Structures are given as structure tokens and as C-alpha cells.
mmCIF file of C-alpha atoms in Angstrom:
data_model
loop_
_atom_site.group_PDB
_atom_site.id
_atom_site.type_symbol
_atom_site.label_atom_id
_atom_site.label_comp_id
_atom_site.label_asym_id
_atom_site.label_seq_id
_atom_site.Cartn_x
_atom_site.Cartn_y
_atom_site.Cartn_z
ATOM 1 C CA ASP A 9 6.027 -9.430 -11.756
ATOM 2 C CA SER A 10 4.835 -9.620 -8.086
ATOM 3 C CA GLY A 11 3.116 -13.067 -8.727
ATOM 4 C CA VAL A 12 -0.107 -11.143 -7.323
ATOM 5 C CA THR A 13 -2.631 -11.580 -10.470
ATOM 6 C CA GLN A 14 -5.639 -8.821 -10.509
ATOM 7 C CA THR A 15 -8.753 -9.342 -13.179
ATOM 8 C CA PRO A 16 -10.221 -7.113 -14.789
ATOM 9 C CA LYS A 17 -7.784 -4.913 -15.489
ATOM 10 C CA HIS A 18 -10.089 -1.986 -16.233
ATOM 11 C CA LEU A 19 -14.140 -1.617 -15.249
ATOM 12 C CA ILE A 20 -16.590 1.108 -16.586
ATOM 13 C CA THR A 21 -19.841 0.599 -15.652
ATOM 14 C CA ALA A 22 -23.084 3.305 -14.314
ATOM 15 C CA THR A 23 -23.925 4.394 -11.304
ATOM 16 C CA GLY A 24 -26.183 1.372 -9.191
ATOM 17 C CA GLN A 25 -24.643 -1.572 -11.074
ATOM 18 C CA ARG A 26 -22.694 -3.880 -8.895
ATOM 19 C CA VAL A 27 -19.118 -5.673 -10.075
ATOM 20 C CA THR A 28 -16.730 -7.865 -8.710
ATOM 21 C CA LEU A 29 -13.262 -7.674 -8.495
ATOM 22 C CA ARG A 30 -11.192 -10.620 -8.483
ATOM 23 C CA CYS A 31 -7.298 -11.618 -6.747
ATOM 24 C CA SER A 32 -5.361 -14.059 -6.746
ATOM 25 C CA PRO A 33 -2.288 -13.810 -4.477
ATOM 26 C CA ARG A 34 1.206 -15.299 -4.268
ATOM 27 C CA SER A 35 1.779 -18.972 -3.885
ATOM 28 C CA GLY A 36 1.902 -19.635 -0.577
ATOM 29 C CA ASP A 37 0.187 -16.673 0.732
ATOM 30 C CA LEU A 38 -2.545 -16.958 2.967
ATOM 31 C CA SER A 39 -3.528 -13.246 3.541
ATOM 32 C CA VAL A 40 -4.816 -11.208 0.891
ATOM 33 C CA TYR A 41 -5.678 -7.344 1.442
ATOM 34 C CA TRP A 42 -8.046 -5.189 -0.532
ATOM 35 C CA TYR A 43 -7.046 -1.110 -0.847
ATOM 36 C CA GLN A 44 -8.898 1.637 -2.577
ATOM 37 C CA GLN A 45 -6.634 4.317 -3.778
ATOM 38 C CA SER A 46 -8.138 7.344 -5.444
ATOM 39 C CA LEU A 47 -6.094 11.334 -5.828
ATOM 40 C CA ASP A 48 -7.460 12.688 -3.207
ATOM 41 C CA GLN A 49 -7.410 10.083 -0.452
ATOM 42 C CA GLY A 50 -4.140 7.650 -1.358
ATOM 43 C CA LEU A 51 -3.773 3.998 -0.363
ATOM 44 C CA GLN A 52 -6.801 3.271 1.381
ATOM 45 C CA PHE A 53 -7.428 0.100 3.463
ATOM 46 C CA LEU A 54 -10.493 -1.934 2.927
ATOM 47 C CA ILE A 55 -10.312 -5.311 4.511
ATOM 48 C CA GLN A 56 -7.815 -8.471 5.040
ATOM 49 C CA TYR A 57 -8.471 -12.028 4.709
ATOM 50 C CA TYR A 58 -6.193 -14.556 6.069
ATOM 51 C CA ASN A 59 -7.053 -18.010 4.973
ATOM 52 C CA GLY A 60 -10.349 -17.951 4.304
ATOM 53 C CA GLU A 61 -11.401 -15.513 7.550
ATOM 54 C CA GLU A 62 -11.919 -12.317 7.794
ATOM 55 C CA ARG A 63 -8.873 -10.692 10.206
ATOM 56 C CA ALA A 64 -9.309 -6.939 9.424
ATOM 57 C CA LYS A 65 -11.233 -4.198 8.481
ATOM 58 C CA GLY A 66 -10.702 -0.998 7.523
ATOM 59 C CA ASN A 67 -13.064 1.857 6.116
ATOM 60 C CA ILE A 68 -14.753 -0.549 4.140
ATOM 61 C CA LEU A 69 -18.584 0.911 3.140
ATOM 62 C CA GLU A 70 -21.369 -1.448 3.725
ATOM 63 C CA ARG A 71 -22.506 -1.444 0.011
ATOM 64 C CA PHE A 72 -18.566 -3.537 -0.635
ATOM 65 C CA SER A 73 -18.160 -6.747 0.940
ATOM 66 C CA ALA A 74 -15.231 -9.455 -0.045
ATOM 67 C CA GLN A 75 -14.600 -13.135 0.781
ATOM 68 C CA GLN A 76 -12.016 -15.263 0.183
ATOM 69 C CA PHE A 77 -12.194 -18.838 -0.716
ATOM 70 C CA PRO A 78 -10.620 -22.153 -0.102
ATOM 71 C CA ASP A 79 -8.392 -21.659 -3.070
ATOM 72 C CA LEU A 80 -6.979 -18.886 -1.448
ATOM 73 C CA HIS A 81 -8.638 -16.615 -4.254
ATOM 74 C CA SER A 82 -10.464 -13.033 -3.249
ATOM 75 C CA GLU A 83 -13.445 -11.147 -4.318
ATOM 76 C CA LEU A 84 -14.348 -7.830 -3.768
ATOM 77 C CA ASN A 85 -18.192 -6.968 -4.326
ATOM 78 C CA LEU A 86 -19.185 -3.571 -4.982
ATOM 79 C CA SER A 87 -22.627 -3.029 -5.014
ATOM 80 C CA SER A 88 -25.044 0.348 -5.870
ATOM 81 C CA LEU A 89 -22.520 1.950 -7.402
ATOM 82 C CA GLU A 90 -21.791 5.626 -6.861
ATOM 83 C CA LEU A 91 -19.570 8.085 -8.999
ATOM 84 C CA GLY A 92 -17.429 8.373 -5.952
ATOM 85 C CA ASP A 93 -16.368 4.633 -6.203
ATOM 86 C CA SER A 94 -14.354 5.456 -9.086
ATOM 87 C CA ALA A 95 -10.993 5.147 -7.931
ATOM 88 C CA LEU A 96 -8.020 1.990 -8.348
ATOM 89 C CA TYR A 97 -8.618 -1.124 -6.401
ATOM 90 C CA PHE A 98 -5.583 -2.998 -5.606
ATOM 91 C CA CYS A 99 -4.835 -6.630 -4.196
ATOM 92 C CA ALA A 100 -1.949 -6.953 -2.170
ATOM 93 C CA SER A 101 -0.857 -10.451 -0.495
ATOM 94 C CA SER A 102 1.819 -11.519 2.322
ATOM 95 C CA ALA A 103 2.780 -14.556 4.217
ATOM 96 C CA ASN A 104 1.620 -12.968 7.054
ATOM 97 C CA THR A 105 0.397 -15.794 9.501
ATOM 98 C CA GLY A 106 -2.465 -13.245 11.280
ATOM 99 C CA THR A 107 0.133 -12.193 14.438
ATOM 100 C CA ALA A 108 1.072 -9.174 15.164
ATOM 101 C CA TYR A 109 3.868 -8.934 13.189
ATOM 102 C CA SER A 110 3.309 -7.223 9.892
ATOM 103 C CA TYR A 111 5.324 -8.818 6.346
ATOM 104 C CA GLU A 112 5.910 -7.428 3.314
ATOM 105 C CA GLN A 113 2.660 -7.276 1.232
ATOM 106 C CA TYR A 114 3.113 -7.607 -2.298
ATOM 107 C CA PHE A 115 0.782 -5.369 -4.475
ATOM 108 C CA GLY A 116 -1.301 -6.663 -8.025
ATOM 109 C CA PRO A 117 -1.123 -4.657 -10.997
ATOM 110 C CA GLY A 118 -4.886 -3.144 -9.794
ATOM 111 C CA THR A 119 -7.908 -2.786 -11.224
ATOM 112 C CA ARG A 120 -9.616 0.983 -12.585
ATOM 113 C CA LEU A 121 -12.702 1.163 -11.646
ATOM 114 C CA THR A 122 -14.976 4.071 -13.618
ATOM 115 C CA VAL A 123 -18.292 4.836 -12.997
ATOM 116 C CA THR A 124 -20.062 7.065 -15.267
ATOM 117 C CA GLY B 16 -7.260 6.703 15.968
ATOM 118 C CA GLN B 17 -3.610 5.590 14.529
ATOM 119 C CA GLN B 18 -1.976 7.943 12.150
ATOM 120 C CA VAL B 19 1.061 7.620 9.720
ATOM 121 C CA MET B 20 2.224 11.293 8.380
ATOM 122 C CA GLN B 21 4.222 11.790 5.647
ATOM 123 C CA ILE B 22 5.684 15.010 4.223
ATOM 124 C CA PRO B 23 6.209 16.687 2.007
ATOM 125 C CA GLN B 24 3.577 15.643 -0.245
ATOM 126 C CA TYR B 25 5.221 16.394 -3.685
ATOM 127 C CA GLN B 26 8.912 17.181 -4.340
ATOM 128 C CA HIS B 27 10.625 18.834 -7.494
ATOM 129 C CA VAL B 28 14.415 18.171 -7.607
ATOM 130 C CA GLN B 29 16.607 18.322 -10.619
ATOM 131 C CA GLU B 30 18.789 15.199 -11.496
ATOM 132 C CA GLY B 31 21.708 14.675 -9.326
ATOM 133 C CA GLU B 32 20.096 16.721 -6.419
ATOM 134 C CA ASP B 33 19.634 14.748 -2.878
ATOM 135 C CA PHE B 34 15.873 14.147 -2.148
ATOM 136 C CA THR B 35 14.463 12.767 1.726
ATOM 137 C CA THR B 36 10.844 12.353 2.826
ATOM 138 C CA TYR B 37 9.799 12.117 6.562
ATOM 139 C CA CYS B 38 7.270 9.437 8.467
ATOM 140 C CA ASN B 39 5.538 10.237 11.549
ATOM 141 C CA SER B 40 3.590 7.992 13.528
ATOM 142 C CA SER B 41 1.099 8.755 16.090
ATOM 143 C CA THR B 42 2.122 5.859 17.970
ATOM 144 C CA THR B 43 4.894 3.790 18.080
ATOM 145 C CA LEU B 44 5.684 1.103 15.893
ATOM 146 C CA SER B 45 6.901 -2.405 15.617
ATOM 147 C CA ASN B 46 8.268 -2.009 12.480
ATOM 148 C CA ILE B 47 8.128 0.544 9.046
ATOM 149 C CA GLN B 48 7.691 -0.305 5.906
ATOM 150 C CA TRP B 49 8.561 1.255 2.355
ATOM 151 C CA TYR B 50 6.885 1.282 -0.921
ATOM 152 C CA LYS B 51 7.691 3.065 -3.950
ATOM 153 C CA GLN B 52 4.725 3.348 -6.524
ATOM 154 C CA ARG B 53 5.815 4.214 -10.303
ATOM 155 C CA PRO B 54 3.481 6.652 -12.491
ATOM 156 C CA GLY B 55 0.928 4.149 -13.882
ATOM 157 C CA GLY B 56 1.485 1.018 -11.704
ATOM 158 C CA HIS B 57 1.095 -0.800 -8.118
ATOM 159 C CA PRO B 58 3.151 -0.123 -4.795
ATOM 160 C CA VAL B 59 6.190 -2.189 -4.711
ATOM 161 C CA PHE B 60 7.835 -3.484 -1.077
ATOM 162 C CA LEU B 61 11.171 -1.481 -0.679
ATOM 163 C CA ILE B 62 12.550 -2.201 2.812
ATOM 164 C CA GLN B 63 11.366 -3.172 6.137
ATOM 165 C CA LEU B 64 12.877 -1.438 9.124
ATOM 166 C CA VAL B 65 12.175 -3.107 12.803
ATOM 167 C CA LYS B 66 14.899 -1.933 15.143
ATOM 168 C CA SER B 67 15.327 1.162 17.274
ATOM 169 C CA GLY B 68 17.807 3.349 15.214
ATOM 170 C CA GLU B 69 18.666 1.214 12.544
ATOM 171 C CA VAL B 70 19.388 2.394 9.122
ATOM 172 C CA LYS B 71 19.459 0.110 5.809
ATOM 173 C CA LYS B 72 21.035 1.495 2.727
ATOM 174 C CA GLN B 73 19.706 0.476 -1.090
ATOM 175 C CA LYS B 74 22.561 1.609 -3.494
ATOM 176 C CA ARG B 75 21.739 5.311 -3.573
ATOM 177 C CA LEU B 76 18.763 4.988 -0.861
ATOM 178 C CA THR B 77 19.199 4.944 2.774
ATOM 179 C CA PHE B 78 16.373 4.456 5.384
ATOM 180 C CA GLN B 79 16.514 5.185 8.931
ATOM 181 C CA PHE B 80 14.232 3.857 11.966
ATOM 182 C CA GLY B 81 13.566 6.778 15.230
ATOM 183 C CA GLU B 82 15.146 5.902 18.083
ATOM 184 C CA ALA B 83 11.703 5.873 19.498
ATOM 185 C CA LYS B 84 10.260 4.047 16.313
ATOM 186 C CA LYS B 85 7.490 6.895 16.164
ATOM 187 C CA ASN B 86 9.607 8.268 12.637
ATOM 188 C CA SER B 87 11.680 7.204 9.458
ATOM 189 C CA SER B 88 13.185 8.722 6.970
ATOM 190 C CA LEU B 89 14.169 7.566 3.012
ATOM 191 C CA HIS B 90 16.621 9.813 1.487
ATOM 192 C CA ILE B 91 17.988 9.278 -2.040
ATOM 193 C CA THR B 92 21.486 10.560 -2.804
ATOM 194 C CA ALA B 93 21.548 11.830 -6.340
ATOM 195 C CA THR B 94 18.124 11.361 -7.695
ATOM 196 C CA GLN B 95 18.114 9.570 -11.183
ATOM 197 C CA THR B 96 14.860 10.230 -13.715
ATOM 198 C CA THR B 97 14.261 6.111 -12.524
ATOM 199 C CA ASP B 98 13.804 7.641 -8.953
ATOM 200 C CA VAL B 99 10.563 9.191 -10.104
ATOM 201 C CA GLY B 100 7.421 7.613 -8.483
ATOM 202 C CA THR B 101 5.603 8.081 -4.960
ATOM 203 C CA TYR B 102 7.368 6.850 -1.849
ATOM 204 C CA PHE B 103 4.741 5.531 0.926
ATOM 205 C CA CYS B 104 5.538 4.770 4.386
ATOM 206 C CA ALA B 105 3.403 2.144 6.525
ATOM 207 C CA GLY B 106 2.855 0.829 9.437
ATOM 208 C CA PRO B 107 1.352 -1.940 11.077
ATOM 209 C CA LYS B 108 -2.070 -1.251 13.160
ATOM 210 C CA HIS B 109 -1.710 -1.779 16.582
ATOM 211 C CA ASN B 110 -3.077 -5.230 17.396
ATOM 212 C CA GLN B 111 -4.210 -5.544 13.998
ATOM 213 C CA GLY B 112 -2.362 -8.029 12.717
ATOM 214 C CA GLY B 113 -0.959 -7.406 9.241
ATOM 215 C CA LYS B 114 -2.842 -4.645 8.652
ATOM 216 C CA LEU B 115 -0.823 -1.161 7.552
ATOM 217 C CA ILE B 116 -1.574 2.279 7.904
ATOM 218 C CA PHE B 117 0.148 3.772 5.096
ATOM 219 C CA GLY B 118 1.332 7.631 4.511
ATOM 220 C CA GLN B 119 -0.117 9.696 2.290
ATOM 221 C CA GLY B 120 2.754 9.456 0.361
ATOM 222 C CA THR B 121 5.819 12.062 -0.992
ATOM 223 C CA GLU B 122 5.314 12.067 -4.797
ATOM 224 C CA LEU B 123 9.037 12.779 -6.324
ATOM 225 C CA SER B 124 9.748 14.200 -9.674
ATOM 226 C CA VAL B 125 13.049 14.459 -11.159
ATOM 227 C CA LYS B 126 14.031 17.141 -13.986
ATOM 228 C CA PRO B 127 16.718 15.897 -16.395
#
């Protein structure tokens, strides 16, 4: 158990819909990362938050957005869903302070999103 | 842009055989991390290498960081069925704090 929790575990929805994925980081970790994992794309970094502020952005679509709340949990919002958005979405957390040094990341169990 | 490449993509071995996966970065890395993802699971941190030429061992796993800090390898001696999974290397994105760039991973299958 990594200490990172994600809900829901599975999500099945239709094209055009909007969903919210939730993540609670390990106790004490200020950084939260979101990744998308699909069969043909590997682990793709989406976005990082540190203590409530966006810190780094990856190949995140404009239809996707995220935020980190004062209690440090994070939500990833996916809207206007397309079939190609079907994937595993992982949240990870680390003690990273936002400096150049990178700490190890602890991954949650993931949310499997299926868009039909 | 900055890339991290891993080879091979797949490796099938007989139990007891050795296994090696290689990781190459397009840029010099301040450190490199290795993760393992079991089938149906999530990536789990294995180790971080920081120094040029560093070698670290975890039981049957040996991790190396190249002298130029642009490549790394993971070697497993005498594989076991419990070693099955995908092994990822990851390096920090230059000047972007904790953001990691993951390699595509090497999927290891072990035949008993």
C-alpha cells in the first residue's frame, strides 16, 4: 500500500460526458502528479501540483483540468470525453518541494476509465 | 524535446536466466529512478541513482548509472516468476522540478 488513494477504481461513461477523478496523496506529501497510461502510449505525465499551485504541465488536453485543494487532495476533471480517453489514470505523490531535485513518487492504484 | 528511451520493449526469459533492460536519455540527468509495475498494478518505486557511475544492488537486482549520467541499466540475476512486470526508468525534466519523464518500459515475462 503506497498510501496514495484514488477513487473511483473503475468508471464507465459515454462519449461527450464529464467525469472527476479524485486523489489523496500520502500524508505529508505536498506534490501531486497525474499520469495517463494507455497500451500504446506508456506513462504520460499530465500535470503536477505543489501545495495547491500548478507546478508543471505535460501533454494535458484542454478538455482536461486539475486542481489541488487546501487539504492537498487533488481532482482531475475530464470533459467532452472521447473514445481515445479510455485509459488508466494514475495519481502519484512525492515530498518534492518544487526545486530541481526530484524525489521518488508513490503511485495510487489508479482509476480505469472506459468511454463507450 | 527531452526523451528517455528504453530497450528492449519486451523480454521473455526462462526462469533462472538473467535479464537486462537499458535506459538512454537524450540529455544529462541529475538522477534516474526505476519503477516496477506488476500486471494489473501500479508503478512502484525501486531505486534512485544520483552519482555518475553509481552502482546499487537490491538482492538479485543491480542498477547502474552511466559515467555521463545519460544512461542506466537494470540487471536481474537468475530471474524468478515474481520478477514478472514492466520496468520503467524515469528521469527528471530539465528545470521542471519533480516532473519525471518515463521511458516506455520493458515488459518482462518469465517462463517457469
